Tab-separated table of C-alpha atoms and ligand atoms in Angstrom:
chain	number	residue	atom	x	y	z
Z	1	UNK	CA	11.669	24.407	-4.267
Z	2	UNK	CA	10.274	21.063	-3.115
Z	3	UNK	CA	13.075	18.529	-3.443
Z	4	UNK	CA	11.940	14.919	-3.824
Z	5	UNK	CA	14.561	12.253	-3.118
Z	6	UNK	CA	13.698	8.708	-4.222
Z	7	UNK	CA	15.598	5.524	-3.347
Z	8	UNK	CA	15.481	1.856	-4.405
Z	9	UNK	CA	14.398	2.046	-8.056
Z	10	UNK	CA	10.898	3.296	-7.470
Z	11	UNK	CA	8.753	2.716	-10.563
Z	12	UNK	CA	8.837	5.605	-13.122
Z	13	UNK	CA	5.058	5.996	-12.698
Z	14	UNK	CA	5.869	7.958	-9.489
Z	15	UNK	CA	8.017	10.487	-11.375
Z	16	UNK	CA	5.224	10.937	-13.931
Z	17	UNK	CA	2.774	11.870	-11.160
Z	18	UNK	CA	5.238	14.293	-9.532
Z	19	UNK	CA	6.169	16.076	-12.749
Z	20	UNK	CA	2.539	16.314	-13.914
Z	21	UNK	CA	1.805	18.062	-10.605
Z	22	UNK	CA	4.672	20.505	-11.162
Z	23	UNK	CA	7.269	18.936	-8.849
Z	24	UNK	CA	10.359	18.613	-11.013
Z	25	UNK	CA	13.244	18.716	-8.517
Z	26	UNK	CA	13.582	14.926	-8.250
Z	27	UNK	CA	16.775	13.135	-7.221
Z	28	UNK	CA	16.868	9.359	-7.602
Z	29	UNK	CA	19.155	6.744	-6.071
Z	30	UNK	CA	19.050	3.271	-7.614
Z	31	UNK	CA	19.720	1.385	-4.397
Z	32	UNK	CA	19.084	1.628	-0.660
Z	33	UNK	CA	21.718	3.784	1.048
Z	34	UNK	CA	22.830	3.510	4.662
Z	35	UNK	CA	25.132	5.289	7.124
Z	36	UNK	CA	26.653	8.635	6.186
Z	37	UNK	CA	25.691	8.163	2.523
Z	38	UNK	CA	22.031	8.077	3.530
Z	39	UNK	CA	22.404	11.012	5.936
Z	40	UNK	CA	23.989	13.066	3.131
Z	41	UNK	CA	21.334	12.021	0.630
Z	42	UNK	CA	18.367	13.076	2.798
Z	43	UNK	CA	19.707	16.563	3.628
Z	44	UNK	CA	17.598	19.233	1.930
Z	45	UNK	CA	14.830	16.766	0.953
Z	46	UNK	CA	11.210	17.859	1.387
Z	47	UNK	CA	9.949	14.426	0.345
Z	48	UNK	CA	11.607	11.039	0.813
Z	49	UNK	CA	10.465	8.033	-1.203
Z	50	UNK	CA	11.705	4.596	-0.150
Z	51	UNK	CA	10.849	0.923	-0.472
Z	52	UNK	CA	11.451	-1.707	2.184
Z	53	UNK	CA	15.256	-1.629	2.503
Z	54	UNK	CA	15.965	2.013	3.404
Z	55	UNK	CA	15.935	2.432	7.168
Z	56	UNK	CA	14.547	5.823	8.138
Z	57	UNK	CA	15.612	5.871	11.785
Z	58	UNK	CA	15.084	8.862	14.077
Z	59	UNK	CA	18.656	9.927	13.281
Z	60	UNK	CA	18.060	9.848	9.528
Z	61	UNK	CA	14.709	11.636	9.815
Z	62	UNK	CA	16.243	14.334	12.002
Z	63	UNK	CA	19.020	14.863	9.441
Z	64	UNK	CA	16.313	15.735	6.896
Z	65	UNK	CA	15.499	19.068	8.519
Z	66	UNK	CA	13.381	20.266	5.553
Z	67	UNK	CA	11.311	17.082	5.506
Z	68	UNK	CA	7.562	17.463	4.935
Z	69	UNK	CA	6.445	13.934	4.130
Z	70	UNK	CA	7.627	10.351	3.501
Z	71	UNK	CA	6.303	7.840	0.962
Z	72	UNK	CA	6.882	4.112	1.463
Z	73	UNK	CA	6.465	2.679	-2.047
Z	74	UNK	CA	5.493	-0.697	-0.607
Z	75	UNK	CA	3.019	-2.117	1.919
Z	76	UNK	CA	5.093	-2.381	5.111
Z	77	UNK	CA	6.209	0.703	7.046
Z	78	UNK	CA	8.265	-0.758	9.884
Z	79	UNK	CA	11.480	0.478	8.202
Z	80	UNK	CA	10.442	4.005	9.262
Z	81	UNK	CA	10.472	5.320	12.837
Z	82	UNK	CA	6.815	6.325	12.583
Z	83	UNK	CA	6.574	7.813	16.075
Z	84	UNK	CA	9.552	10.037	15.440
Z	85	UNK	CA	8.076	11.127	12.105
Z	86	UNK	CA	4.822	11.996	13.911
Z	87	UNK	CA	6.718	14.013	16.517
Z	88	UNK	CA	8.410	15.894	13.678
Z	89	UNK	CA	4.988	16.576	12.139
Z	90	UNK	CA	5.784	14.416	9.106
Z	91	UNK	CA	3.023	12.196	7.688
Z	92	UNK	CA	4.100	8.843	6.231
Z	93	UNK	CA	2.157	7.188	3.408
Z	94	UNK	CA	2.220	3.698	1.878
Z	95	UNK	CA	0.335	1.656	-0.720
Z	96	UNK	CA	-1.822	-0.889	1.055
Z	97	UNK	CA	-4.071	-1.785	-1.904
Z	98	UNK	CA	-1.891	-1.688	-5.016
Z	99	UNK	CA	-1.096	-5.385	-5.122
Z	100	UNK	CA	-4.476	-6.773	-4.082
Z	101	UNK	CA	-5.270	-8.093	-7.542
Z	102	UNK	CA	-1.833	-9.707	-7.969
Z	103	UNK	CA	-2.293	-11.756	-4.786
Z	104	UNK	CA	-5.873	-12.690	-5.694
Z	105	UNK	CA	-4.879	-13.952	-9.160
Z	106	UNK	CA	-2.043	-16.042	-7.745
Z	107	UNK	CA	-4.332	-17.649	-5.175
Z	108	UNK	CA	-6.957	-18.631	-7.739
Z	109	UNK	CA	-4.259	-20.017	-10.040
Z	110	UNK	CA	-2.787	-22.046	-7.193
Z	111	UNK	CA	-6.190	-23.422	-6.187
Z	112	UNK	CA	-6.793	-24.663	-9.736
Z	113	UNK	CA	-3.290	-26.163	-10.087
Z	114	UNK	CA	-3.447	-27.909	-6.711
Z	115	UNK	CA	-6.929	-29.349	-7.347
Z	116	UNK	CA	-5.432	-30.946	-10.492
Z	117	UNK	CA	-2.246	-32.029	-8.643
Z	118	UNK	CA	-0.206	-30.145	-11.270
Z	119	UNK	CA	2.908	-29.457	-9.105
Z	120	UNK	CA	3.371	-33.216	-8.716
Z	121	UNK	CA	2.536	-34.065	-12.355
Z	122	UNK	CA	4.835	-31.328	-13.637
Z	123	UNK	CA	7.707	-32.748	-11.587
Z	124	UNK	CA	7.016	-36.300	-12.852
Z	125	UNK	CA	7.174	-35.216	-16.493
Z	126	UNK	CA	10.420	-33.318	-15.825
Z	127	UNK	CA	11.775	-36.526	-14.320
Z	128	UNK	CA	10.779	-38.487	-17.469
Z	129	UNK	CA	7.491	-40.147	-16.386
Z	130	UNK	CA	4.335	-39.937	-18.498
Z	131	UNK	CA	1.668	-40.723	-15.916
Z	132	UNK	CA	-1.711	-39.813	-17.434
Z	133	UNK	CA	-3.842	-40.834	-14.443
Z	134	UNK	CA	-6.858	-38.683	-13.493
Z	135	UNK	CA	-6.611	-40.007	-9.931
Z	136	UNK	CA	-7.016	-37.193	-7.381
Z	137	UNK	CA	-7.488	-34.496	-10.076
Z	138	UNK	CA	-10.599	-32.303	-9.843
Z	139	UNK	CA	-12.157	-29.299	-11.569
Z	140	UNK	CA	-12.488	-26.068	-9.584
Z	141	UNK	CA	-16.051	-25.688	-10.851
Z	142	UNK	CA	-18.558	-26.574	-8.145
Z	143	UNK	CA	-15.913	-26.836	-5.406
Z	144	UNK	CA	-16.118	-24.709	-2.269
Z	145	UNK	CA	-13.501	-22.039	-1.656
Z	146	UNK	CA	-13.291	-20.955	1.972
Z	147	UNK	CA	-11.778	-17.523	2.578
Z	148	UNK	CA	-10.562	-16.580	6.050
Z	149	UNK	CA	-10.273	-12.782	6.225
Z	150	UNK	CA	-12.723	-11.202	3.776
Z	151	UNK	CA	-10.885	-7.875	3.397
Z	152	UNK	CA	-9.368	-6.278	0.304
Z	153	UNK	CA	-7.624	-9.398	-0.952
Z	154	UNK	CA	-10.015	-12.027	0.389
Z	155	UNK	CA	-13.050	-10.442	-1.269
Z	156	UNK	CA	-11.192	-10.132	-4.633
Z	157	UNK	CA	-10.257	-13.816	-4.446
Z	158	UNK	CA	-13.939	-14.606	-3.900
Z	159	UNK	CA	-15.001	-12.630	-6.974
Z	160	UNK	CA	-12.431	-14.341	-9.204
Z	161	UNK	CA	-13.278	-17.777	-7.810
Z	162	UNK	CA	-16.995	-17.332	-8.521
Z	163	UNK	CA	-16.117	-16.485	-12.111
Z	164	UNK	CA	-14.388	-19.885	-12.257
Z	165	UNK	CA	-17.576	-21.559	-11.030
Z	166	UNK	CA	-16.563	-22.074	-7.396
Z	167	UNK	CA	-18.923	-21.736	-4.440
Z	168	UNK	CA	-17.501	-19.149	-2.034
Z	169	UNK	CA	-17.835	-19.067	1.736
Z	170	UNK	CA	-15.955	-16.766	4.063
Z	171	UNK	CA	-15.161	-16.293	7.722
Z	172	UNK	CA	-14.233	-12.897	9.170
Z	173	UNK	CA	-14.217	-11.479	12.679
Z	174	UNK	CA	-16.030	-8.391	11.370
Z	175	UNK	CA	-19.393	-8.243	9.593
Z	176	UNK	CA	-18.636	-7.922	5.867
Z	177	UNK	CA	-20.863	-7.271	2.892
Z	178	UNK	CA	-20.662	-10.431	0.742
Z	179	UNK	CA	-19.786	-9.879	-2.920
Z	180	UNK	CA	-21.538	-11.994	-5.547
Z	181	UNK	CA	-23.039	-15.124	-3.991
Z	182	UNK	CA	-20.435	-15.469	-1.220
Z	183	UNK	CA	-21.814	-16.612	2.133
Z	184	UNK	CA	-20.481	-15.697	5.571
Z	185	UNK	CA	-19.959	-18.478	8.133
Z	186	UNK	CA	-19.591	-17.354	11.737
Z	187	UNK	CA	-18.249	-20.598	13.194
Z	188	UNK	CA	-14.654	-21.249	12.086
Z	189	UNK	CA	-14.944	-24.970	12.786
Z	190	UNK	CA	-18.117	-25.349	10.701
Z	191	UNK	CA	-16.518	-23.261	7.951
Z	192	UNK	CA	-13.369	-25.418	7.869
Z	193	UNK	CA	-15.443	-28.587	7.538
Z	194	UNK	CA	-17.147	-27.288	4.362
Z	195	UNK	CA	-14.317	-25.936	2.206
Z	196	UNK	CA	-12.411	-27.902	-0.455
Z	197	UNK	CA	-9.818	-25.127	-0.550
Z	198	UNK	CA	-9.114	-22.822	2.415
Z	199	UNK	CA	-7.249	-19.583	1.686
Z	200	UNK	CA	-5.970	-17.189	4.339
Z	201	UNK	CA	-6.137	-13.394	3.982
Z	202	UNK	CA	-5.926	-12.147	7.553
Z	203	UNK	CA	-3.432	-9.649	8.991
Z	204	UNK	CA	-0.348	-10.813	10.874
Z	205	UNK	CA	0.239	-10.202	14.585
Z	206	UNK	CA	-0.689	-11.887	17.827
Z	207	UNK	CA	-4.419	-12.189	17.126
Z	208	UNK	CA	-3.856	-14.449	14.110
Z	209	UNK	CA	-0.694	-16.254	15.224
Z	210	UNK	CA	-1.117	-19.980	14.521
Z	211	UNK	CA	-4.758	-19.417	13.586
Z	212	UNK	CA	-4.298	-22.570	11.502
Z	213	UNK	CA	-2.877	-24.784	14.265
Z	214	UNK	CA	-3.110	-28.600	14.459
Z	215	UNK	CA	-6.708	-28.462	15.715
Z	216	UNK	CA	-7.873	-26.083	12.961
Z	217	UNK	CA	-6.089	-28.087	10.264
Z	218	UNK	CA	-7.709	-31.262	11.626
Z	219	UNK	CA	-11.116	-29.556	11.314
Z	220	UNK	CA	-10.518	-29.092	7.558
Z	221	UNK	CA	-12.271	-31.470	5.168
Z	222	UNK	CA	-10.265	-34.662	4.425
Z	223	UNK	CA	-8.424	-34.233	1.109
Z	224	UNK	CA	-8.749	-30.435	1.128
Z	225	UNK	CA	-6.116	-27.818	0.298
Z	226	UNK	CA	-4.642	-24.953	2.339
Z	227	UNK	CA	-3.307	-21.745	0.778
Z	228	UNK	CA	-1.456	-19.047	2.718
Z	229	UNK	CA	-0.395	-15.829	1.021
Z	230	UNK	CA	-1.089	-13.652	4.086
Z	231	UNK	CA	1.538	-13.753	6.831
Z	232	UNK	CA	3.927	-16.519	7.775
Z	233	UNK	CA	2.873	-16.603	11.413
Z	234	UNK	CA	-0.728	-17.590	10.634
Z	235	UNK	CA	-0.025	-21.277	9.913
Z	236	UNK	CA	1.652	-23.804	12.207
Z	237	UNK	CA	4.021	-25.244	9.592
Z	238	UNK	CA	4.782	-28.477	11.465
Z	239	UNK	CA	1.054	-29.167	11.878
Z	240	UNK	CA	0.586	-28.528	8.147
Z	241	UNK	CA	3.506	-30.802	7.346
Z	242	UNK	CA	1.995	-33.578	9.475
Z	243	UNK	CA	-1.407	-33.179	7.768
Z	244	UNK	CA	0.197	-33.434	4.310
Z	245	UNK	CA	2.247	-36.476	5.335
Z	246	UNK	CA	-0.807	-38.261	6.725
Z	247	UNK	CA	-2.841	-37.432	3.604
Z	248	UNK	CA	-5.445	-35.477	5.608
Z	249	UNK	CA	-4.675	-32.534	3.303
Z	250	UNK	CA	-4.077	-33.185	-0.394
Z	251	UNK	CA	-2.030	-30.063	-1.106
Z	252	UNK	CA	-0.891	-26.622	-0.024
Z	253	UNK	CA	0.469	-23.383	-1.438
Z	254	UNK	CA	2.610	-21.303	0.879
Z	255	UNK	CA	3.958	-17.872	-0.097
Z	256	UNK	CA	4.859	-16.583	3.373
Z	257	UNK	CA	6.823	-18.292	6.137
Z	258	UNK	CA	7.401	-17.769	9.874
Z	259	UNK	CA	11.073	-17.084	9.112
Z	260	UNK	CA	11.990	-16.017	5.595
Z	261	UNK	CA	15.449	-15.999	3.991
Z	262	UNK	CA	17.097	-12.589	3.840
Z	263	UNK	CA	18.698	-12.982	0.422
Z	264	UNK	CA	18.519	-14.939	-2.815
Z	265	UNK	CA	21.361	-17.252	-1.782
Z	266	UNK	CA	19.965	-18.167	1.623
Z	267	UNK	CA	17.868	-21.357	1.305
Z	268	UNK	CA	14.425	-21.625	2.885
Z	269	UNK	CA	14.503	-23.785	5.981
Z	270	UNK	CA	11.131	-25.585	5.964
Z	271	UNK	CA	9.870	-29.174	6.321
Z	272	UNK	CA	7.556	-28.432	3.380
Z	273	UNK	CA	10.425	-28.478	0.894
Z	274	UNK	CA	10.176	-31.541	-1.336
Z	275	UNK	CA	6.508	-32.299	-0.507
Z	276	UNK	CA	4.720	-33.566	-3.634
Z	277	UNK	CA	1.560	-31.444	-4.087
Z	278	UNK	CA	2.917	-28.309	-2.454
Z	279	UNK	CA	3.664	-24.970	-4.116
Z	280	UNK	CA	6.279	-22.888	-2.319
Z	281	UNK	CA	6.838	-19.305	-3.475
Z	282	UNK	CA	9.236	-16.661	-2.087
Z	283	UNK	CA	6.698	-14.098	-0.760
Z	284	UNK	CA	5.850	-12.878	-4.266
Z	285	UNK	CA	2.050	-12.879	-3.937
Z	286	UNK	CA	1.922	-9.162	-4.629
Z	287	UNK	CA	5.031	-8.842	-6.808
Z	288	UNK	CA	4.092	-8.037	-10.391
Z	289	UNK	CA	5.003	-5.290	-12.848
Z	290	UNK	CA	1.454	-3.999	-12.584
Z	291	UNK	CA	1.563	-3.808	-8.801
Z	292	UNK	CA	4.902	-1.926	-8.898
Z	293	UNK	CA	3.431	0.566	-11.339
Z	294	UNK	CA	0.280	0.941	-9.207
Z	295	UNK	CA	2.380	1.428	-6.079
Z	296	UNK	CA	4.422	4.167	-7.803
Z	297	UNK	CA	1.268	5.996	-8.785
Z	298	UNK	CA	-0.733	5.429	-5.591
Z	299	UNK	CA	1.968	6.673	-3.215
Z	300	UNK	CA	3.056	9.591	-5.436
Z	301	UNK	CA	-0.589	10.729	-5.661
Z	302	UNK	CA	-0.930	10.672	-1.872
Z	303	UNK	CA	2.289	12.707	-1.508
Z	304	UNK	CA	1.163	15.246	-4.117
Z	305	UNK	CA	-2.260	15.583	-2.471
Z	306	UNK	CA	-0.518	16.279	0.822
Z	307	UNK	CA	1.875	18.815	-0.708
Z	308	UNK	CA	-0.892	20.633	-2.607
Z	309	UNK	CA	-3.827	20.373	-0.190
Z	310	UNK	CA	-2.437	19.211	3.155
Z	311	UNK	CA	-4.556	16.035	2.959
Z	312	UNK	CA	-3.306	13.213	5.188
Z	313	UNK	CA	-6.039	10.625	4.536
Z	314	UNK	CA	-4.461	7.176	4.402
Z	315	UNK	CA	-1.349	8.222	6.327
Z	316	UNK	CA	-0.087	5.419	8.575
Z	317	UNK	CA	1.155	7.606	11.459
Z	318	UNK	CA	-0.650	10.946	11.307
Z	319	UNK	CA	-4.031	12.510	12.150
Z	320	UNK	CA	-6.083	11.952	9.001
Z	321	UNK	CA	-7.749	14.843	7.166
Z	322	UNK	CA	-9.260	14.204	3.746
Z	323	UNK	CA	-8.590	16.317	0.639
Z	324	UNK	CA	-10.822	19.345	0.288
Z	325	UNK	CA	-10.511	22.237	-2.140
Z	326	UNK	CA	-9.210	25.457	-0.553
Z	327	UNK	CA	-11.849	28.033	0.303
Z	328	UNK	CA	-9.618	31.061	0.819
Z	329	UNK	CA	-6.456	32.535	-0.667
Z	330	UNK	CA	-4.092	30.736	1.702
Z	331	UNK	CA	-4.170	27.383	3.436
Z	332	UNK	CA	-2.227	27.028	6.683
Z	333	UNK	CA	-1.128	23.576	7.817
Z	334	UNK	CA	-0.464	23.614	11.533
Z	335	UNK	CA	0.863	20.653	13.499
Z	336	UNK	CA	0.764	21.155	17.257
Z	337	UNK	CA	1.171	19.416	20.574
Z	338	UNK	CA	-2.172	17.914	21.541
Z	339	UNK	CA	-2.625	19.794	24.820
Z	340	UNK	CA	-5.745	21.424	26.311
Z	341	UNK	CA	-6.313	24.860	24.843
Z	342	UNK	CA	-4.142	24.292	21.758
Z	343	UNK	CA	-6.950	25.225	19.378
Z	344	UNK	CA	-7.783	28.323	21.407
Z	345	UNK	CA	-4.139	29.383	21.300
Z	346	UNK	CA	-3.958	28.865	17.545
Z	347	UNK	CA	-7.161	30.756	16.706
Z	348	UNK	CA	-6.227	33.617	19.074
Z	349	UNK	CA	-2.830	33.834	17.391
Z	350	UNK	CA	-4.520	33.992	14.006
Z	351	UNK	CA	-6.957	36.677	15.215
Z	352	UNK	CA	-4.131	38.748	16.750
Z	353	UNK	CA	-2.411	38.636	13.368
Z	354	UNK	CA	-5.549	39.772	11.528
Z	355	UNK	CA	-6.148	36.484	9.742
Z	356	UNK	CA	-9.786	35.953	8.818
Z	357	UNK	CA	-10.582	32.226	9.070
Z	358	UNK	CA	-12.897	30.897	6.367
Z	359	UNK	CA	-12.802	27.249	7.374
Z	360	UNK	CA	-10.896	25.111	9.809
Z	361	UNK	CA	-10.562	21.356	10.347
Z	362	UNK	CA	-8.833	19.563	13.237
Z	363	UNK	CA	-7.823	15.940	13.763
Z	364	UNK	CA	-5.661	14.546	16.555
Z	365	UNK	CA	-3.605	11.400	16.989
Z	366	UNK	CA	-1.850	10.695	20.268
Z	367	UNK	CA	0.394	13.569	21.208
Z	368	UNK	CA	-0.155	15.455	17.952
Z	369	UNK	CA	-2.968	17.626	16.581
Z	370	UNK	CA	-3.263	18.697	12.949
Z	371	UNK	CA	-5.269	21.707	11.815
Z	372	UNK	CA	-5.907	22.837	8.254
Z	373	UNK	CA	-7.133	26.429	8.151
Z	374	UNK	CA	-8.220	28.371	5.068
Z	375	UNK	CA	-7.851	32.127	5.483
Z	376	UNK	CA	-8.678	35.185	3.444
Z	377	UNK	CA	-5.811	36.885	1.645
Z	378	UNK	CA	-2.077	36.238	1.690
Z	379	UNK	CA	-0.184	35.459	4.911
Z	380	UNK	CA	3.057	37.365	5.457
Z	381	UNK	CA	6.339	35.773	6.491
Z	382	UNK	CA	6.224	37.582	9.830
Z	383	UNK	CA	2.796	36.075	10.633
Z	384	UNK	CA	4.114	32.633	9.686
Z	385	UNK	CA	7.096	33.217	11.979
Z	386	UNK	CA	4.737	34.139	14.844
Z	387	UNK	CA	2.755	30.904	14.325
Z	388	UNK	CA	5.944	28.827	14.144
Z	389	UNK	CA	7.429	30.429	17.259
Z	390	UNK	CA	4.504	29.547	19.555
Z	391	UNK	CA	5.423	26.757	22.009
Z	392	UNK	CA	2.474	24.552	20.953
Z	393	UNK	CA	3.669	24.493	17.320
Z	394	UNK	CA	5.507	21.432	15.960
Z	395	UNK	CA	5.509	22.700	12.392
Z	396	UNK	CA	3.591	25.193	10.333
Z	397	UNK	CA	3.452	25.728	6.589
Z	398	UNK	CA	1.379	27.733	4.214
Z	399	UNK	CA	0.099	26.768	0.789
Z	400	UNK	CA	-0.762	29.670	-1.479
Z	401	UNK	CA	-3.815	28.725	-3.556
C	501	NAI	P1	-7.379	-6.341	4.953
C	501	NAI	O1	-7.079	-5.615	6.212
C	501	NAI	O2	-8.090	-5.635	3.859
C	501	NAI	O3	-8.219	-7.662	5.310
C	501	NAI	C1	-7.971	-8.480	6.420
C	501	NAI	C2	-9.294	-9.080	6.872
C	501	NAI	O4	-9.025	-10.074	7.860
C	501	NAI	C3	-10.232	-8.065	7.500
C	501	NAI	O5	-11.497	-8.164	6.896
C	501	NAI	C4	-10.270	-8.484	8.970
C	501	NAI	O6	-11.498	-8.187	9.595
C	501	NAI	C5	-10.026	-9.971	8.861
C	501	NAI	N1	-9.535	-10.616	10.071
C	501	NAI	C6	-8.670	-10.143	10.987
C	501	NAI	N2	-8.439	-11.073	11.942
C	501	NAI	C7	-9.173	-12.155	11.606
C	501	NAI	C8	-9.363	-13.429	12.198
C	501	NAI	N3	-8.731	-13.776	13.316
C	501	NAI	N4	-10.199	-14.278	11.591
C	501	NAI	C9	-10.867	-13.937	10.452
C	501	NAI	N5	-10.733	-12.733	9.847
C	501	NAI	C10	-9.895	-11.864	10.419
C	501	NAI	O7	-5.988	-6.925	4.452
C	501	NAI	P2	-5.576	-7.281	2.962
C	501	NAI	O8	-5.060	-6.077	2.272
C	501	NAI	O9	-6.663	-8.060	2.331
C	501	NAI	O10	-4.294	-8.229	3.250
C	501	NAI	C11	-4.470	-9.519	3.806
C	501	NAI	C12	-3.129	-10.137	4.154
C	501	NAI	O11	-2.357	-10.314	2.971
C	501	NAI	C13	-2.247	-9.309	5.090
C	501	NAI	O12	-1.704	-10.154	6.068
C	501	NAI	C14	-1.162	-8.769	4.198
C	501	NAI	O13	0.036	-8.550	4.917
C	501	NAI	C15	-1.005	-9.917	3.220
C	501	NAI	N6	-0.370	-9.573	1.943
C	501	NAI	C16	0.501	-10.480	1.400
C	501	NAI	C17	1.133	-10.221	0.198
C	501	NAI	C18	2.066	-11.211	-0.404
C	501	NAI	O14	2.959	-10.818	-1.157
C	501	NAI	N7	1.910	-12.470	-0.131
C	501	NAI	C19	0.898	-8.953	-0.514
C	501	NAI	C20	-0.108	-8.124	0.081
C	501	NAI	C21	-0.697	-8.423	1.294
């Protein structure tokens, strides 16, 4: 029986996918467990499903001796010891695309609100002032939206913005196919000088750290707006603060910060707090009911496709093999140490045990190789034991088809 253990209130859409695929042994835990409670909870699990708060350390993974695969029902995967999972032959999956639309909608909404100076006007009315001035308020129609990072989210933002009548330009380090009438601009400086609203959709990490530093912000058009719903490290917050104070920028929307509070009661420490035409949100760009439902479905489908077909496409730590229908009676999933002659050893072992190979696919990643072999007829337990016992083998399973 394949036991699935889910933590942290994963959306019910995941359970629907598992049960529809015939996996009904599902244990759920409402919260994130830790310590001995977590170690006890993972014992006997074939599949673990977590969100961002459950720490799957090497110790926890090792305690799950039956483990076949892990699903992170979120975007980030740094709560899992991915290298250890790889060494155990366990692929880890996540949901990188499920909240793309949620972020894109928020960004377009923010651009429109900031162009109209709504954050400031909203506050004034709350304070009892009825200031009807059109000063500094503009339509989005005909304005230029500049997108830095034209990937999944950036390109969606562009499509939505065009529907609102905006002109879209983008800057990316890779050549990208423009959607709609979007135009690529190779020079960042030239790009920054053209956009009325600049929105950031690049990955985090060293290569984009302080991409929007004082110099880049200075290169932006006077009176323009900066939106960051990517990663907190991409914008130099003090340089942004200075540009808002001086009036060089007319507004900003920031969803992600270099250092973010750990809990609801911890206040955000940022010079941007209290700035008039600035929207501050608590890293909720991708947080909607729809995205949670999509995440539940997307990750559960990847886990089911692995369990049923051995497919690892989209795994964050494992050699990737796409889903393909079985061609024989039995599919053997073999994870081995990536050493010279490993494939020869495996095929010889299969031949010695009278297995007739119909098709075979190999992919390697670092120290690990992954082979999916379809063979004629059933495979006995003793043959499986022989495959498992070979020193090159990390793990070996069969799927009867
Ligand atoms: P993606 O990988 O599809 O796109 C990133 C794009 O940025 C790629 O086209 C890449 O070539 C480009 N890029 C990388 N370095 C660049 C540079 N220095 N200059 C210009 N372009 C560069 O990523 P996706 O899914 O669109 O996500 C974008 C960002 O949004 C990520 O940082 C992600 O963590 C963040 N995100 C934030 C959420 C939130 O709640 N605020 C939710 C989901 C994602």
